CSV table of C-alpha atoms in Angstrom, one decimal:
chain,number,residue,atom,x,y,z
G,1048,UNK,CA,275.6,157.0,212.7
G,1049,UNK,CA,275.4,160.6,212.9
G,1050,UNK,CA,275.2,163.0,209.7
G,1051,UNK,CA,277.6,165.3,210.8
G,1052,UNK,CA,280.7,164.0,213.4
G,1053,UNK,CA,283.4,165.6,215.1
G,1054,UNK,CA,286.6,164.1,217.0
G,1055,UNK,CA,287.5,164.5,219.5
G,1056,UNK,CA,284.3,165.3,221.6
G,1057,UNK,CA,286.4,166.5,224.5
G,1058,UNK,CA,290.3,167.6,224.4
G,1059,UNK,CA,292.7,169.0,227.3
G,1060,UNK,CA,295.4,170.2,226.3
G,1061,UNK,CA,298.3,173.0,227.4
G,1062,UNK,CA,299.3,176.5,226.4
G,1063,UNK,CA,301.0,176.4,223.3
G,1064,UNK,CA,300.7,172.9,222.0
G,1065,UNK,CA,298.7,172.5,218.4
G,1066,UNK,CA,295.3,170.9,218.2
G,1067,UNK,CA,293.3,169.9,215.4
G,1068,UNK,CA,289.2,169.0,215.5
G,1069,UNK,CA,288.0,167.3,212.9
G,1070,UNK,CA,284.7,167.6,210.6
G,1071,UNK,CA,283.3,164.8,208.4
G,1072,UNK,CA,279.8,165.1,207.1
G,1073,UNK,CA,277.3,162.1,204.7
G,1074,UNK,CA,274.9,164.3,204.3
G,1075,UNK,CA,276.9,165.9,200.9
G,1076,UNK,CA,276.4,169.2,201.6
G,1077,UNK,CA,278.3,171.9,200.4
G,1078,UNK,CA,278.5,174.0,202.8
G,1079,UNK,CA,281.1,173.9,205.9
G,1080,UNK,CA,281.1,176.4,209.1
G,1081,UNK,CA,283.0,176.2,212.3
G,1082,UNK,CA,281.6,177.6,215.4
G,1083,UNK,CA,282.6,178.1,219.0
G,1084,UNK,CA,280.3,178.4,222.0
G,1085,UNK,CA,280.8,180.2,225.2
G,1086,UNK,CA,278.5,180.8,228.2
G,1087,UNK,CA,276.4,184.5,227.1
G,1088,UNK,CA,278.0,184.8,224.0
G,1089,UNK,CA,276.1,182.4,221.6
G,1090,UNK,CA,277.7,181.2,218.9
G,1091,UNK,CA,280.3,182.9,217.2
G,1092,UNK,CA,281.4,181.9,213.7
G,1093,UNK,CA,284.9,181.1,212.9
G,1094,UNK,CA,285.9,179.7,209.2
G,1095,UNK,CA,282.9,178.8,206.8
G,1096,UNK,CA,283.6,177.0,203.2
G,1097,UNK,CA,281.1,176.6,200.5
G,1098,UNK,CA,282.8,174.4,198.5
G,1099,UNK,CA,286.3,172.7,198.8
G,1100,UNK,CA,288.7,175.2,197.0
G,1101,UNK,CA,286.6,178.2,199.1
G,1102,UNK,CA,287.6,179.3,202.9
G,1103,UNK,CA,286.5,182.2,204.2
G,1104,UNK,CA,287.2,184.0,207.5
G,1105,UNK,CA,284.6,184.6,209.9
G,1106,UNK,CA,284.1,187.3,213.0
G,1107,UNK,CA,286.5,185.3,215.3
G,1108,UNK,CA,289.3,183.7,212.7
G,1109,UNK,CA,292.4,185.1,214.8
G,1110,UNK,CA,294.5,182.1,216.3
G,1111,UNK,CA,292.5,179.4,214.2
G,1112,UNK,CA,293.4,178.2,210.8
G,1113,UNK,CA,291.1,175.8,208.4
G,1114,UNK,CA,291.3,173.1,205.7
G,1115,UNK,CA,288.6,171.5,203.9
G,1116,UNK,CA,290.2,168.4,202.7
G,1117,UNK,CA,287.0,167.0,200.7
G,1118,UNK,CA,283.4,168.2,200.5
G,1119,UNK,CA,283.0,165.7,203.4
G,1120,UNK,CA,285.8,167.2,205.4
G,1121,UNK,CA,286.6,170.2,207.0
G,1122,UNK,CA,288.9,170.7,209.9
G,1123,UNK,CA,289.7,173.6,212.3
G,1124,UNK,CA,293.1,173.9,213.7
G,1125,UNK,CA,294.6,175.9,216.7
G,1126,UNK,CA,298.2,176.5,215.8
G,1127,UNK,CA,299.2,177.4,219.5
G,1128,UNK,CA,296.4,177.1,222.0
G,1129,UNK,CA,295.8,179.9,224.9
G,1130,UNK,CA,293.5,179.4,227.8
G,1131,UNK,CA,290.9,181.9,226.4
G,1132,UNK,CA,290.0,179.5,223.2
G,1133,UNK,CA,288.7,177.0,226.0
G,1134,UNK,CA,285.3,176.8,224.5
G,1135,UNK,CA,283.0,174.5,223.1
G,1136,UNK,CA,283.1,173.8,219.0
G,1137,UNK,CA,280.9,173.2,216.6
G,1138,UNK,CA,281.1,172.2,212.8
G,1139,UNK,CA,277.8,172.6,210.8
G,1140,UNK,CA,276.6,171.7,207.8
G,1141,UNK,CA,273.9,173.1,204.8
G,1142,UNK,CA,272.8,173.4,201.6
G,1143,UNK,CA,274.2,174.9,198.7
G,1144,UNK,CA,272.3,178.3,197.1
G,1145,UNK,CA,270.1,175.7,194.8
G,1146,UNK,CA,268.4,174.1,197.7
G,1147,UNK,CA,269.0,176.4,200.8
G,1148,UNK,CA,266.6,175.8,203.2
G,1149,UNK,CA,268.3,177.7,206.0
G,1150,UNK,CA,269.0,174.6,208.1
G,1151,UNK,CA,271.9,174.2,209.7
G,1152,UNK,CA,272.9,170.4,210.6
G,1153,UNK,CA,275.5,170.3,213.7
G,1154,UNK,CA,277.6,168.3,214.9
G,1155,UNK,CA,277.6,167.2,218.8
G,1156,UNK,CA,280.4,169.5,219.8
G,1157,UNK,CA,284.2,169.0,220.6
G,1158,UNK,CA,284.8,170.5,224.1
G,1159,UNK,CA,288.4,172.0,224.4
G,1160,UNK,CA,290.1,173.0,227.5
G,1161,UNK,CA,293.5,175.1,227.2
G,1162,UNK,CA,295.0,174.8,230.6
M,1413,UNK,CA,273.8,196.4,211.9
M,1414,UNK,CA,272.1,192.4,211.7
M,1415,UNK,CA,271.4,191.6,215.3
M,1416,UNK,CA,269.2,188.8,216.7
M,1417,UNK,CA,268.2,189.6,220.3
M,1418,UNK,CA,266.4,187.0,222.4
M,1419,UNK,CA,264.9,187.7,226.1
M,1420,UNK,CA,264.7,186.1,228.1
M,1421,UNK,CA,268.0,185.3,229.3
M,1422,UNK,CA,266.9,182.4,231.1
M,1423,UNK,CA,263.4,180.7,232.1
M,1424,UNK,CA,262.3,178.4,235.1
M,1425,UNK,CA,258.7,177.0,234.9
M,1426,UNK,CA,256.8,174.6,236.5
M,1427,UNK,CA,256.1,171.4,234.6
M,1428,UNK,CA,253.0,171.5,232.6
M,1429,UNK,CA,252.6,175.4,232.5
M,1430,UNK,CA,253.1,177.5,228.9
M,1431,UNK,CA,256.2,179.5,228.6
M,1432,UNK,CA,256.7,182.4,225.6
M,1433,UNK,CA,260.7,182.7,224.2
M,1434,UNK,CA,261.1,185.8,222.1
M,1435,UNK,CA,263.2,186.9,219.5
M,1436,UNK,CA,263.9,190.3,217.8
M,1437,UNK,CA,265.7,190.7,214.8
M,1438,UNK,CA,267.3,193.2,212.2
M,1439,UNK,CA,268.7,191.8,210.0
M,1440,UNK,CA,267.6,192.4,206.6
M,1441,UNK,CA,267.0,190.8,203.9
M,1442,UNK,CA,265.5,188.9,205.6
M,1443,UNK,CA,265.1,185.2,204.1
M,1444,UNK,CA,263.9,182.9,207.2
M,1445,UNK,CA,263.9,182.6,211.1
M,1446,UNK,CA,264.4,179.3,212.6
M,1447,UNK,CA,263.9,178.4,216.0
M,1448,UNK,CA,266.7,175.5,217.5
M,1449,UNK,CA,266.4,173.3,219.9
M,1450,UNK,CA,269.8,172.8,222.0
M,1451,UNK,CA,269.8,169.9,224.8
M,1452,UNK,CA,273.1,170.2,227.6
M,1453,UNK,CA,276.3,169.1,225.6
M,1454,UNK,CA,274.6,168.2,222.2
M,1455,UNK,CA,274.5,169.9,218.8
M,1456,UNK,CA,271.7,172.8,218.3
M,1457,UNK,CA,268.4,171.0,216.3
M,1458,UNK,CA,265.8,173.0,214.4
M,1459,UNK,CA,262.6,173.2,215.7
M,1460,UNK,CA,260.7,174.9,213.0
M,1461,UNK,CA,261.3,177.7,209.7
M,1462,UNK,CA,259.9,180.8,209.3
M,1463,UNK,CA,259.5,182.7,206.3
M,1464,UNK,CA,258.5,186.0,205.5
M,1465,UNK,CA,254.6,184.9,204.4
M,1466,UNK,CA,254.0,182.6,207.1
M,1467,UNK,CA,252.6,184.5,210.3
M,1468,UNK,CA,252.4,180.7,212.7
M,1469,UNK,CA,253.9,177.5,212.6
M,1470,UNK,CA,253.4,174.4,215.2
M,1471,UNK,CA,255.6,171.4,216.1
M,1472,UNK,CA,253.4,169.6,218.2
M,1473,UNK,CA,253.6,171.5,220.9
M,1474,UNK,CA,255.7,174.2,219.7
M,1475,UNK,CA,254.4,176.9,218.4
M,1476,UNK,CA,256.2,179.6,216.5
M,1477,UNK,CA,255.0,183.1,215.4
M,1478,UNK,CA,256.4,185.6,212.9
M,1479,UNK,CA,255.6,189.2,212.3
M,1480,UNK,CA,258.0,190.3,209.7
M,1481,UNK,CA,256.4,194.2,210.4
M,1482,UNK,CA,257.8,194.7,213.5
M,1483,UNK,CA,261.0,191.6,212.7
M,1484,UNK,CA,260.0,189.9,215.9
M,1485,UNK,CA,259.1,185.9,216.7
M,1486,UNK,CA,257.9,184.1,219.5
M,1487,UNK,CA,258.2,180.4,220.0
M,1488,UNK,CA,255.1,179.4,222.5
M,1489,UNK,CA,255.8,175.7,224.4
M,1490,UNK,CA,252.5,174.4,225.5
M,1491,UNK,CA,252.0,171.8,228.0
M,1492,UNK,CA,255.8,171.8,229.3
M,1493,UNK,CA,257.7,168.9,230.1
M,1494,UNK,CA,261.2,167.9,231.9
M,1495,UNK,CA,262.2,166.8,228.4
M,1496,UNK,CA,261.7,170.7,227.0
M,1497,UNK,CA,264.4,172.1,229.4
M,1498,UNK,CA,267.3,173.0,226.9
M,1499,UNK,CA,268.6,176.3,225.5
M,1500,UNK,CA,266.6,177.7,222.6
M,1501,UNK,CA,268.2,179.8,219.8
M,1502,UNK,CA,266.6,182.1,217.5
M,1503,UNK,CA,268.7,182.0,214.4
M,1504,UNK,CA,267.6,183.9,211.3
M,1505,UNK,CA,269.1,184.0,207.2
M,1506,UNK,CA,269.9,186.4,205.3
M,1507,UNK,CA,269.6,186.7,201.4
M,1508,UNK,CA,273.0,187.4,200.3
M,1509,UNK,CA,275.9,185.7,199.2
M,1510,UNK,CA,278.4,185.4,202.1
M,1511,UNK,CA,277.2,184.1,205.5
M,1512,UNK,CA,274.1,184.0,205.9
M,1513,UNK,CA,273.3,183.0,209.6
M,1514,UNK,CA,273.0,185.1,212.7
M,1515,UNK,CA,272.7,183.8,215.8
M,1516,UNK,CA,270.4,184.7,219.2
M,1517,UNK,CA,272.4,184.1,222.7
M,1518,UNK,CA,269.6,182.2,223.2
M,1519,UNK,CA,267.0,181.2,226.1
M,1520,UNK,CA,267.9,178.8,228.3
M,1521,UNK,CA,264.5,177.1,229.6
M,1522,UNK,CA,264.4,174.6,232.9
M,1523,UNK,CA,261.7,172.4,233.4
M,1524,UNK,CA,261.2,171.7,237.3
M,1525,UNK,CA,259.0,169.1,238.7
């Protein structure tokens, strides 16, 4: 099983309607980022957490929302879907301060199409 | 400004030639580079860490460079193979409290026969 896992891989869905993607991580790290990918832009990030009762916003937090449920969970949520968030999303994982390493653990992407 | 530039945009080599990625940098403090490793439609994977005192790393046939000097990295691929056509991102850490993590575009390497 994988480390880090996101559902649903790959979501169509219309203008308007709400979407959640879901995070859950074993390999008990603190840290929780969200991440979108589009064609020449790299990643971008969205909502990180550090620990469950932290959220904080990233550079492209307009029209997404967060939770972290549990230090396993962390979910991103798009309150009402336009065509430009068609992208492809990552949640990642890492390290707290005591053992950073740098090392980011991914997940293998939910692709999300806003018609 | 922390920026992470990587050139070039895109790579096509024959199989079994060397290829060069590179990566500039400013961000600062600096705390490590990584190089990662992202196949079509999967998660990025890391390839190898870079810290300020280390100058070259391999990974079989991966081989990364550092010069903290002039902030730039190279990731060298020896020997390619259809296997090493992926994108490869140059992400580097910085030593504060509050993200830490900025992000190349990225090379995007293809591996032809």
């Amino acid at each position: 099983d994988a480390d880090v896992t996101q559902t649903p891989r790959n979501r169509i869905t219309k203008t308007g309607k709400r979407i959640m993607l879901e995070c859950s991580q074993t390999k008990g790290h603190d840290r929780m980022y969200w991440y979108r990918q589009d064609p020449g832009l790299g990643l971008r990030l969205i909502y990180y957490s550090f620990d469950v009762k932290d959220i904080n916003k990233g550079e492209i937090s307009d029209g997404y929302s967060v939770s972290r449920q549990a230090q396993a969970k962390f979910s991103l949520s798009l309150e009402s879907a336009i065509p430009n968030q068609t992208a492809l999303y990552f949640c990642a994982t890492s390290e707290g301060s005591r053992g950073h390493t740098g090392e980011l653990f991914f997940g293998e992407g939910s692709r999300l199409t806003v018609l | 400004k922390n920026q992470v530039e990587q050139s070039p945009q895109s790579l096509i080599i024959l199989e079994g030639k060397n290829c060069t990625l590179q990566c500039n940098y400013t961000v600062s403090p600096f705390s490590n580079l990584r190089w990662y490793k992202q196949d079509t439609g999967r998660g990025p994977v890391s390839l190898t860490i870079m810290t300020f005192s280390e100058n070259t790393k391999s990974n079989g046939r991966y081989t990364a460079t550092l010069d903290a000097d002039t902030k730039q990295s190279s990731l060298h691929i020896t020997a390619s193979q259809l296997s090493d056509s992926a994108s490869y991102i140059c992400v580097v850490s910085a030593r504060n409290t509050g993200n830490q993590f900025y992000f190349g575009t990225g090379t995007s390497l293809t591996v032809i026969p």
